Short mmCIF file of C-alpha atoms and ligand atoms in Angstrom, two decimals:
data_model
loop_
_atom_site.label_atom_id
_atom_site.label_comp_id
_atom_site.label_asym_id
_atom_site.label_seq_id
_atom_site.Cartn_x
_atom_site.Cartn_y
_atom_site.Cartn_z
CA MET A 16 30.05 74.18 112.63
CA ASN A 17 28.54 71.40 112.97
CA ASP A 18 26.33 70.92 115.64
CA GLN A 19 24.61 68.05 115.03
CA ALA A 20 27.17 66.50 116.45
CA ALA A 21 29.01 68.30 118.29
CA ARG A 22 28.21 66.93 121.96
CA TRP A 23 29.85 70.67 123.59
CA MET A 24 27.34 72.44 121.13
CA THR A 25 24.80 72.98 123.94
CA ASP A 26 22.05 74.94 122.95
CA ASP A 27 22.72 78.48 124.93
CA VAL A 28 26.30 77.94 122.84
CA ALA A 29 24.44 78.01 119.38
CA GLN A 30 22.35 81.01 120.82
CA PHE A 31 25.33 82.56 121.01
CA ARG A 32 27.56 81.88 118.13
CA ASP A 33 24.86 82.93 116.06
CA SER A 34 24.36 86.08 117.89
CA ILE A 35 27.68 86.69 117.31
CA ARG A 36 28.00 85.50 114.10
CA LYS A 37 26.05 88.38 113.51
CA VAL A 38 27.73 90.61 115.01
CA PHE A 39 31.97 89.07 112.89
CA GLU A 40 29.61 89.31 109.35
CA ARG A 41 27.48 92.20 109.91
CA GLU A 42 30.28 94.88 111.81
CA PHE A 43 33.38 94.11 111.72
CA ALA A 44 33.77 91.81 108.07
CA PRO A 45 32.44 94.93 105.96
CA LEU A 46 35.76 97.04 107.71
CA GLU A 47 38.73 95.11 106.76
CA PRO A 48 39.72 95.92 103.56
CA ARG A 49 40.16 99.43 105.21
CA TRP A 50 41.97 98.12 107.97
CA ARG A 51 44.30 96.28 105.90
CA GLU A 52 44.77 99.23 104.40
CA GLN A 53 45.69 101.37 107.33
CA HIS A 54 47.55 97.84 108.88
CA LEU A 55 45.98 98.63 111.64
CA ALA A 56 42.48 98.15 113.08
CA ASP A 57 40.94 100.99 114.30
CA ARG A 58 40.63 101.43 118.14
CA MET A 59 37.03 101.01 117.93
CA VAL A 60 36.23 97.71 117.76
CA TRP A 61 38.46 96.34 121.16
CA ARG A 62 35.07 98.65 122.93
CA ARG A 63 33.04 96.76 120.18
CA ALA A 64 33.88 93.46 120.85
CA GLY A 65 33.81 93.87 124.49
CA GLU A 66 29.62 95.48 123.88
CA THR A 67 28.60 92.46 122.21
CA GLY A 68 30.38 90.02 124.56
CA LEU A 69 33.38 88.98 122.66
CA LEU A 70 35.63 89.44 125.56
CA CYS A 71 36.76 87.02 127.77
CA THR A 72 34.10 85.21 127.51
CA SER A 73 35.04 81.83 129.93
CA ILE A 74 36.44 84.83 132.61
CA PRO A 75 34.23 84.24 135.79
CA GLU A 76 31.67 86.83 136.33
CA ALA A 77 33.12 88.10 139.51
CA TYR A 78 36.02 89.13 137.50
CA GLY A 79 33.64 91.26 134.61
CA GLY A 80 34.07 87.89 132.29
CA ALA A 81 30.89 86.18 131.08
CA GLY A 82 31.02 83.40 133.43
CA GLY A 83 31.17 80.78 130.44
CA THR A 84 32.66 77.68 129.39
CA PHE A 85 35.67 77.18 126.95
CA ALA A 86 33.14 76.24 124.68
CA HIS A 87 32.36 79.73 124.45
CA GLU A 88 35.31 80.75 123.60
CA ALA A 89 35.98 78.64 120.60
CA VAL A 90 32.41 79.97 119.04
CA VAL A 91 34.34 83.29 118.94
CA ALA A 92 37.66 81.93 117.67
CA TYR A 93 35.35 79.65 115.15
CA GLU A 94 33.53 83.04 114.19
CA GLN A 95 35.86 84.97 113.89
CA ALA A 96 38.04 82.96 111.51
CA ARG A 97 34.86 81.97 109.41
CA ALA A 98 34.37 85.65 109.16
CA LEU A 99 37.41 86.09 107.32
CA VAL A 100 38.55 88.98 110.67
CA THR A 101 42.22 88.78 111.31
CA SER A 102 43.03 92.05 112.45
CA PHE A 103 42.64 92.05 116.15
CA SER A 104 43.58 88.88 117.69
CA ILE A 105 41.24 88.04 120.31
CA ASN A 106 42.78 84.92 120.65
CA VAL A 107 45.08 86.20 122.51
CA HIS A 108 43.81 88.92 124.50
CA SER A 109 40.90 86.77 125.78
CA GLY A 110 41.92 82.97 125.33
CA ILE A 111 45.52 83.73 126.22
CA VAL A 112 46.03 87.00 128.35
CA ALA A 113 43.23 86.56 130.54
CA HIS A 114 43.46 82.99 131.21
CA TYR A 115 47.21 84.04 132.50
CA LEU A 116 45.50 85.90 134.71
CA LEU A 117 42.96 83.99 135.85
CA ALA A 118 45.25 80.58 136.33
CA TYR A 119 48.28 82.63 138.03
CA GLY A 120 46.87 86.38 139.04
CA SER A 121 46.77 87.65 142.78
CA GLU A 122 43.42 88.61 143.29
CA ALA A 123 43.81 92.23 142.97
CA GLN A 124 45.70 91.59 139.76
CA LYS A 125 42.91 89.84 138.52
CA LEU A 126 40.41 93.02 140.28
CA ARG A 127 42.59 95.36 138.27
CA TRP A 128 42.39 94.53 134.61
CA LEU A 129 40.35 91.36 134.03
CA PRO A 130 36.95 93.99 134.02
CA LYS A 131 38.72 96.19 131.97
CA MET A 132 40.15 93.73 129.30
CA ALA A 133 36.11 91.61 128.87
CA ARG A 134 35.03 95.64 128.38
CA GLY A 135 37.64 96.28 125.54
CA GLU A 136 38.74 98.92 127.35
CA ILE A 137 42.20 97.73 128.08
CA VAL A 138 44.07 95.78 124.82
CA ALA A 139 46.25 92.96 125.42
CA ALA A 140 49.51 90.80 124.41
CA ILE A 141 51.98 88.32 125.11
CA ALA A 142 55.59 88.63 124.37
CA MET A 143 57.68 85.91 124.09
CA THR A 144 59.94 86.01 121.22
CA GLU A 145 62.99 87.91 120.58
CA PRO A 146 65.09 88.56 117.60
CA GLY A 147 67.52 85.74 118.84
CA ALA A 148 64.79 83.14 120.69
CA GLY A 149 61.35 81.96 119.65
CA THR A 150 61.12 78.67 119.30
CA ASP A 151 63.75 78.14 122.20
CA LEU A 152 61.64 80.22 125.08
CA GLN A 153 64.18 78.99 127.46
CA ALA A 154 67.31 81.42 126.03
CA VAL A 155 65.36 84.85 126.45
CA ARG A 156 67.96 87.68 126.88
CA THR A 157 64.77 90.04 128.54
CA THR A 158 65.38 90.53 131.57
CA ALA A 159 63.62 91.43 134.77
CA ARG A 160 65.63 92.89 137.98
CA ARG A 161 64.76 92.84 141.04
CA ASP A 162 64.90 96.86 142.43
CA GLY A 163 63.48 97.60 145.71
CA ASP A 164 59.87 97.52 145.44
CA HIS A 165 60.56 97.00 140.87
CA TYR A 166 61.04 95.12 138.42
CA VAL A 167 63.74 96.76 135.99
CA ILE A 168 63.51 95.44 132.47
CA ASN A 169 65.65 95.86 129.11
CA GLY A 170 65.58 93.47 126.04
CA ALA A 171 63.18 93.86 122.75
CA LYS A 172 60.64 91.63 122.21
CA THR A 173 59.06 90.86 117.99
CA PHE A 174 56.42 90.01 116.46
CA ILE A 175 54.00 90.74 119.35
CA THR A 176 50.41 90.08 118.54
CA ASN A 177 48.43 93.12 119.41
CA GLY A 178 51.99 94.85 119.78
CA HIS A 179 50.65 98.21 118.62
CA HIS A 180 47.25 98.44 120.54
CA ALA A 181 48.40 96.29 123.77
CA ASP A 182 47.98 98.80 127.16
CA LEU A 183 48.51 95.20 129.17
CA VAL A 184 51.56 93.30 127.76
CA CYS A 185 52.62 89.95 129.58
CA VAL A 186 56.66 89.64 129.26
CA VAL A 187 58.22 86.92 129.12
CA ALA A 188 62.04 88.15 131.02
CA LYS A 189 64.95 86.10 133.10
CA THR A 190 64.90 87.22 136.56
CA ASP A 191 67.88 84.83 136.52
CA ALA A 192 69.65 84.74 133.69
CA THR A 193 72.09 82.24 135.08
CA GLN A 194 68.99 79.37 134.73
CA ARG A 195 67.60 78.47 131.63
CA ALA A 196 63.68 77.23 131.98
CA LYS A 197 64.03 78.62 136.02
CA GLY A 198 65.23 81.76 135.14
CA VAL A 199 61.74 82.29 133.22
CA SER A 200 59.20 85.19 134.68
CA LEU A 201 55.90 86.27 133.64
CA LEU A 202 55.41 90.34 134.63
CA MET A 203 52.36 92.39 133.42
CA VAL A 204 53.47 95.77 132.20
CA GLU A 205 50.48 98.19 131.99
CA THR A 206 52.45 100.75 128.79
CA ALA A 207 50.57 103.98 129.43
CA ASP A 208 52.50 106.08 129.81
CA LEU A 209 55.45 103.63 130.68
CA PRO A 210 59.28 105.63 130.87
CA GLY A 211 61.95 103.32 129.24
CA PHE A 212 58.57 101.47 126.96
CA ARG A 213 59.00 102.02 122.71
CA ARG A 214 56.93 100.48 119.85
CA GLY A 215 58.83 99.89 117.01
CA ARG A 216 57.11 100.23 113.40
CA LEU A 217 54.64 97.80 112.41
CA LEU A 218 55.65 94.62 110.72
CA GLU A 219 54.77 93.89 106.91
CA LYS A 220 53.48 90.96 106.25
CA ILE A 221 52.69 88.69 103.80
CA GLY A 222 48.95 88.18 105.24
CA GLN A 223 47.16 88.71 108.14
CA HIS A 224 48.02 92.89 106.63
CA GLY A 225 45.53 94.03 109.16
CA LEU A 226 46.70 93.15 112.17
CA ASP A 227 49.05 95.14 114.39
CA THR A 228 52.17 92.71 114.52
CA ALA A 229 55.18 95.19 116.28
CA GLU A 230 58.31 94.86 117.83
CA LEU A 231 58.46 95.98 121.68
CA PHE A 232 60.88 97.89 123.49
CA PHE A 233 62.23 98.34 126.86
CA ASP A 234 65.04 100.21 128.09
CA ASP A 235 65.37 100.21 132.05
CA VAL A 236 61.28 99.74 132.09
CA ARG A 237 60.14 99.91 136.28
CA VAL A 238 57.31 98.00 136.92
CA PRO A 239 55.81 97.74 140.49
CA ALA A 240 56.93 93.85 142.26
CA GLU A 241 53.65 93.00 142.71
CA ASN A 242 53.33 92.90 138.89
CA LEU A 243 54.93 89.92 138.51
CA LEU A 244 52.88 86.64 137.33
CA GLY A 245 52.15 84.31 139.84
CA ASP A 246 53.85 83.94 144.15
CA GLU A 247 57.64 83.52 143.63
CA GLU A 248 60.20 84.11 140.82
CA GLY A 249 61.63 81.25 138.46
CA HIS A 250 57.78 79.52 137.40
CA GLY A 251 57.56 81.38 133.96
CA PHE A 252 57.93 78.42 131.72
CA ARG A 253 55.85 76.30 133.81
CA GLN A 254 52.98 79.01 133.79
CA LEU A 255 53.99 79.29 129.48
CA MET A 256 53.36 74.95 128.99
CA GLN A 257 50.69 74.62 131.34
CA GLN A 258 48.42 76.94 128.74
CA LEU A 259 49.80 75.57 125.66
CA PRO A 260 47.37 72.54 124.63
CA ARG A 261 44.29 75.48 124.97
CA GLU A 262 46.35 77.83 123.30
CA ARG A 263 47.20 75.47 120.51
CA LEU A 264 43.47 73.67 120.36
CA LEU A 265 41.96 77.61 119.64
CA ILE A 266 44.58 77.91 116.73
CA ALA A 267 43.32 74.95 115.53
CA ILE A 268 40.14 75.86 115.88
CA GLY A 269 39.75 78.93 113.33
CA ALA A 270 42.27 76.99 110.85
CA ALA A 271 38.95 74.24 110.83
CA ALA A 272 36.94 77.03 110.19
CA THR A 273 39.01 78.99 107.61
CA MET A 274 38.96 75.59 105.85
CA GLN A 275 35.17 74.73 106.09
CA ARG A 276 34.54 78.77 104.37
CA ALA A 277 37.64 78.09 101.56
CA VAL A 278 35.30 75.19 100.47
CA ASP A 279 32.16 76.42 101.27
CA GLU A 280 33.85 80.00 98.86
CA THR A 281 35.64 77.85 96.00
CA LEU A 282 32.06 75.76 95.54
CA ALA A 283 29.81 79.16 94.98
CA TYR A 284 32.63 80.26 92.67
CA ALA A 285 33.03 77.14 90.86
CA ALA A 286 29.06 77.30 90.56
CA GLN A 287 28.61 80.34 88.48
CA ARG A 288 31.99 80.11 87.05
CA LYS A 289 31.91 79.06 83.04
CA VAL A 290 34.66 77.05 81.26
CA PHE A 291 34.64 75.88 78.18
CA GLY A 292 30.74 76.74 77.94
CA GLU A 293 29.93 74.43 81.47
CA PRO A 294 30.16 75.33 84.94
CA LEU A 295 34.13 74.82 86.30
CA LEU A 296 31.31 72.74 88.41
CA ALA A 297 30.81 70.20 86.26
CA MET A 298 34.40 69.35 85.88
CA GLN A 299 35.82 65.42 87.30
CA ASN A 300 38.57 67.10 88.49
CA THR A 301 36.35 70.25 90.35
CA ARG A 302 34.06 67.75 91.71
CA PHE A 303 37.00 65.44 93.45
CA LYS A 304 39.51 68.37 94.33
CA LEU A 305 36.07 69.87 96.12
CA ALA A 306 35.28 66.67 97.35
CA GLU A 307 38.93 65.78 98.84
CA CYS A 308 38.64 69.46 100.75
CA ALA A 309 35.40 69.44 102.00
CA THR A 310 36.25 65.58 103.65
CA GLU A 311 39.63 67.36 105.17
CA ALA A 312 37.15 70.21 106.65
CA ALA A 313 35.00 67.54 108.19
CA LEU A 314 37.51 64.99 109.26
CA ALA A 315 39.72 68.05 110.91
CA GLN A 316 36.04 69.73 112.99
CA ALA A 317 35.59 65.79 114.37
CA PHE A 318 38.71 66.17 115.38
CA ILE A 319 39.15 69.29 116.70
CA ASP A 320 35.03 68.27 118.20
CA ARG A 321 36.89 65.63 120.65
CA CYS A 322 39.51 67.84 121.83
CA ILE A 323 37.33 70.85 122.71
CA GLU A 324 35.08 68.00 124.70
CA ARG A 325 38.01 67.35 126.11
CA GLN A 326 39.67 70.27 127.12
CA LEU A 327 35.57 71.28 128.47
CA GLU A 328 36.41 68.02 131.30
CA GLY A 329 39.94 69.35 131.73
CA THR A 330 41.83 66.59 130.25
CA LEU A 331 43.37 67.60 126.85
CA ASP A 332 47.33 66.94 126.85
CA VAL A 333 49.92 68.54 125.61
CA PRO A 334 50.52 65.66 122.93
CA THR A 335 46.40 65.82 121.52
CA ALA A 336 46.47 69.86 121.19
CA ALA A 337 49.99 69.54 119.43
CA MET A 338 48.15 67.22 117.65
CA ALA A 339 45.20 69.02 116.71
CA LYS A 340 47.68 72.16 116.64
CA TRP A 341 49.92 70.63 112.94
CA SER A 342 47.47 68.39 111.69
CA THR A 343 44.61 71.14 111.30
CA THR A 344 47.28 74.38 110.11
CA ASP A 345 48.86 71.62 107.67
CA LYS A 346 45.88 70.12 106.09
CA LEU A 347 44.57 74.49 106.33
CA CYS A 348 47.40 75.38 103.88
CA ARG A 349 47.03 72.12 101.13
CA VAL A 350 43.31 72.84 101.61
CA VAL A 351 43.12 76.63 100.68
CA ASP A 352 45.87 76.25 98.01
CA GLU A 353 43.64 73.42 96.29
CA CYS A 354 41.24 76.37 96.08
CA LEU A 355 43.13 78.88 95.37
CA GLN A 356 44.20 76.52 92.54
CA LEU A 357 40.36 76.10 90.97
CA HIS A 358 39.52 80.06 90.86
CA GLY A 359 42.11 80.54 88.44
CA GLY A 360 44.17 84.00 88.09
CA TYR A 361 41.02 85.23 90.33
CA GLY A 362 42.46 83.06 93.44
CA TYR A 363 45.38 85.31 92.90
CA MET A 364 43.97 88.64 93.08
CA THR A 365 43.26 89.96 97.11
CA GLU A 366 39.63 90.79 96.32
CA TYR A 367 38.66 87.19 96.65
CA PRO A 368 38.22 86.20 100.00
CA ILE A 369 40.48 82.58 98.88
CA ALA A 370 43.08 85.11 97.80
CA ARG A 371 43.41 86.74 101.43
CA MET A 372 43.07 83.09 102.60
CA TYR A 373 45.54 82.17 100.98
CA ALA A 374 48.48 84.53 102.42
CA ASP A 375 47.17 84.21 106.07
CA ALA A 376 46.83 80.49 106.56
CA ARG A 377 50.68 80.62 106.70
CA VAL A 378 51.37 81.51 109.56
CA LEU A 379 50.09 79.27 111.51
CA ARG A 380 51.55 76.98 110.39
CA ILE A 381 55.35 78.99 112.25
CA LEU A 382 53.07 80.52 115.40
CA GLY A 383 52.13 79.28 118.83
CA GLY A 384 55.03 76.87 118.93
CA ALA A 385 56.46 75.42 114.90
CA ASN A 386 54.53 72.08 113.68
CA GLU A 387 57.66 70.51 114.01
CA VAL A 388 57.64 71.41 117.37
CA MET A 389 54.33 69.74 117.53
CA LYS A 390 55.44 66.39 116.28
CA GLU A 391 58.42 66.53 118.56
CA LEU A 392 56.35 66.57 121.28
CA ILE A 393 53.83 63.68 119.86
CA ALA A 394 57.31 61.74 119.11
CA ARG A 395 58.61 62.23 122.86
CA ALA A 396 55.00 61.48 124.13
CA MET A 397 54.89 58.46 122.13
CA GLU A 398 58.37 57.29 123.19
CA ALA A 399 57.68 57.60 127.33
CA GLY A 400 53.94 55.33 126.45
CA ALA A 401 56.23 52.71 124.59
C1 FAD B 628 51.87 87.19 111.93
C2 FAD B 628 52.88 86.66 114.03
C3 FAD B 628 52.71 86.28 114.79
C4 FAD B 628 52.73 86.27 116.19
N1 FAD B 628 52.69 86.40 117.82
C5 FAD B 628 53.66 86.10 118.53
C6 FAD B 628 53.49 87.41 119.55
O1 FAD B 628 52.02 87.63 119.99
N2 FAD B 628 53.94 86.68 120.69
C7 FAD B 628 55.10 86.36 120.90
O2 FAD B 628 55.83 86.21 121.72
N3 FAD B 628 55.45 85.94 119.73
C8 FAD B 628 54.48 85.52 118.72
N4 FAD B 628 54.86 85.52 117.46
C9 FAD B 628 56.53 84.82 116.87
C10 FAD B 628 56.09 83.02 116.85
O3 FAD B 628 55.74 83.01 117.93
C11 FAD B 628 57.53 82.60 116.26
O4 FAD B 628 57.69 83.19 115.68
C12 FAD B 628 57.67 80.96 116.68
O5 FAD B 628 57.01 80.93 118.05
C13 FAD B 628 58.86 80.99 116.02
O6 FAD B 628 59.87 80.98 116.58
P1 FAD B 628 61.19 82.07 115.47
O7 FAD B 628 60.27 82.88 114.57
O8 FAD B 628 62.44 82.32 116.12
O9 FAD B 628 61.80 80.40 114.35
P2 FAD B 628 62.87 79.99 115.26
O10 FAD B 628 63.25 79.31 116.42
O11 FAD B 628 64.35 79.66 114.20
O12 FAD B 628 62.66 78.43 114.44
C14 FAD B 628 62.55 78.70 113.00
C15 FAD B 628 61.98 76.70 112.36
O13 FAD B 628 63.11 75.97 112.86
C16 FAD B 628 62.42 74.81 113.28
N5 FAD B 628 62.35 74.43 114.53
C17 FAD B 628 62.53 75.13 115.48
N6 FAD B 628 62.40 74.42 116.34
C18 FAD B 628 62.44 73.10 115.98
C19 FAD B 628 62.76 71.72 116.78
N7 FAD B 628 62.71 71.92 118.47
N8 FAD B 628 62.96 70.86 115.84
C20 FAD B 628 62.72 70.99 114.40
N9 FAD B 628 62.63 72.09 114.01
C21 FAD B 628 62.33 73.01 115.19
C22 FAD B 628 60.71 75.22 112.78
O14 FAD B 628 61.08 74.76 111.18
C23 FAD B 628 60.74 77.12 112.64
O15 FAD B 628 59.98 77.36 112.29
C24 FAD B 628 54.06 86.31 115.93
C25 FAD B 628 54.95 85.36 115.01
C26 FAD B 628 53.87 86.12 113.76
C27 FAD B 628 55.12 85.76 112.44
#
C-alpha cells in the first residue's frame, strides 16, 4: 500500500501492517495450494489468526479485541488479498459478524462471543442468502417463530462463506412472515451439537477453491430468545443496511490490493519472459497495457484511501461505499484479464498466481451486493439530491 500518500496510515498502523504481512506471506500463503485442493482451510488457521492478531482488530479490548480502528481492519483486508490468501474469510468473521455484535448485541452477547472470536476459538458466518432470495433480502423465507423463551428456526441458506467451520451464525430470518423489511430479524445461532441444524455440501466454485462456501439447513432449530440481535424483533433489515457501507469498503480494499498484486506479478513475468529474442516487457503493447493497469490500480487506491478516511471519520455514506465497491471490483476484473493475456498460455495455468486471481476475482462483482445494485444506490442518491 502506498503509505506515503495515505493519511490514515499512521506509524502504528504501518508497523501493524508490516508484522501481519509476514504472517500472511510466510505462514498462510504457502498453505493455500493444499487448502484449495481440499476445498477447505485447516481449522488451525483460525487459532493462528487469533494468536497473530488478525482477528477482531477494531473490536474494543474489553471484548477481547485489539482495540484498534478501521485502519487496522483495512490493512488486514489489504494484506490478506495481496498475499492471495482466499481460503478463510476474516472479512466475514471480524469485519461483518463481530461488528453486528458490537453495534447491536447486548452486553452479555458481546462478552459471550467476541473474546472467543478474537482468539479464533469460534468461527463466525453470516447467513442471509437463500436459494430464492439473494439480492432481494426482504424476500427471505427462513422463519424464526417465537415459542416461549426460544425461537424456532426453519429454512435453508446457501452460498455461506465460512459455512463449514462456522460455530456462530448470524441468521437473517423472518420473525413476522407477513411483513417484508419490517418482518426481518437477526438471530445468533450457536451450531455445536444443535438439533435440527445441518450443513450441506461444500459448493464447487470457479474460484476461491479453498474457501468453505456451504449450504446451511435449519429444521425446527431452537435457539434461546436472548440470541436475538437488538432489543426488538423486526430491526434486522435496518441493521443489515447500516453495516453495508463498511462491508463494501472491505471488499473494495481487497480488490485494490489484488489489482496491485496483478500488476506486480505481470511486471516481473514480462521482464523475464523472452518473445522474439526480447523481453516481453520491451514490447510497446506490454508497456502500454502495464502502464494502463498500474494507473487503474493507483486511481482505485486513491479513492479507497479517501473512503477509509471517511469511514474513520464516521462519514462514509451508502452511495460512496457503493462507488468504491463496484468500481474497484469491476476494474480488478479488467486489470486481471489484461495481465493474464500478457502471461500467454501460462496465464491459464493455475500454478501461476494470475490464473488464480482471474478466477477468484469474478465473484466480487456479485457478492456484497451485485454491482448493478451499487449503481442503483448511487443513482437513487443522485436523484434524491437533484
Ligand atoms: C462465493 C460466494 C460467497 C458468498 N458468501 C455469502 C455469505 O457469506 N453470506 C450470504 O448470505 N451470502 C453470500 N453469498 C451470496 C451473495 O451475496 C449473493 O449471491 C448475491 O447477493 C446475489 O444474490 P443471488 O445470487 O441470489 O442473485 P440474484 O439476486 O438472483 O441476482 C442475479 C443478478 O440480477 C441482477 N440484479 C439483481 N438485483 C438487481 C437490481 N436491483 N437492479 C439491477 N440488477 C439486479 C444482478 O446482475 C445480479 O447479479 C455468497 C455468494 C458467493 C458466490
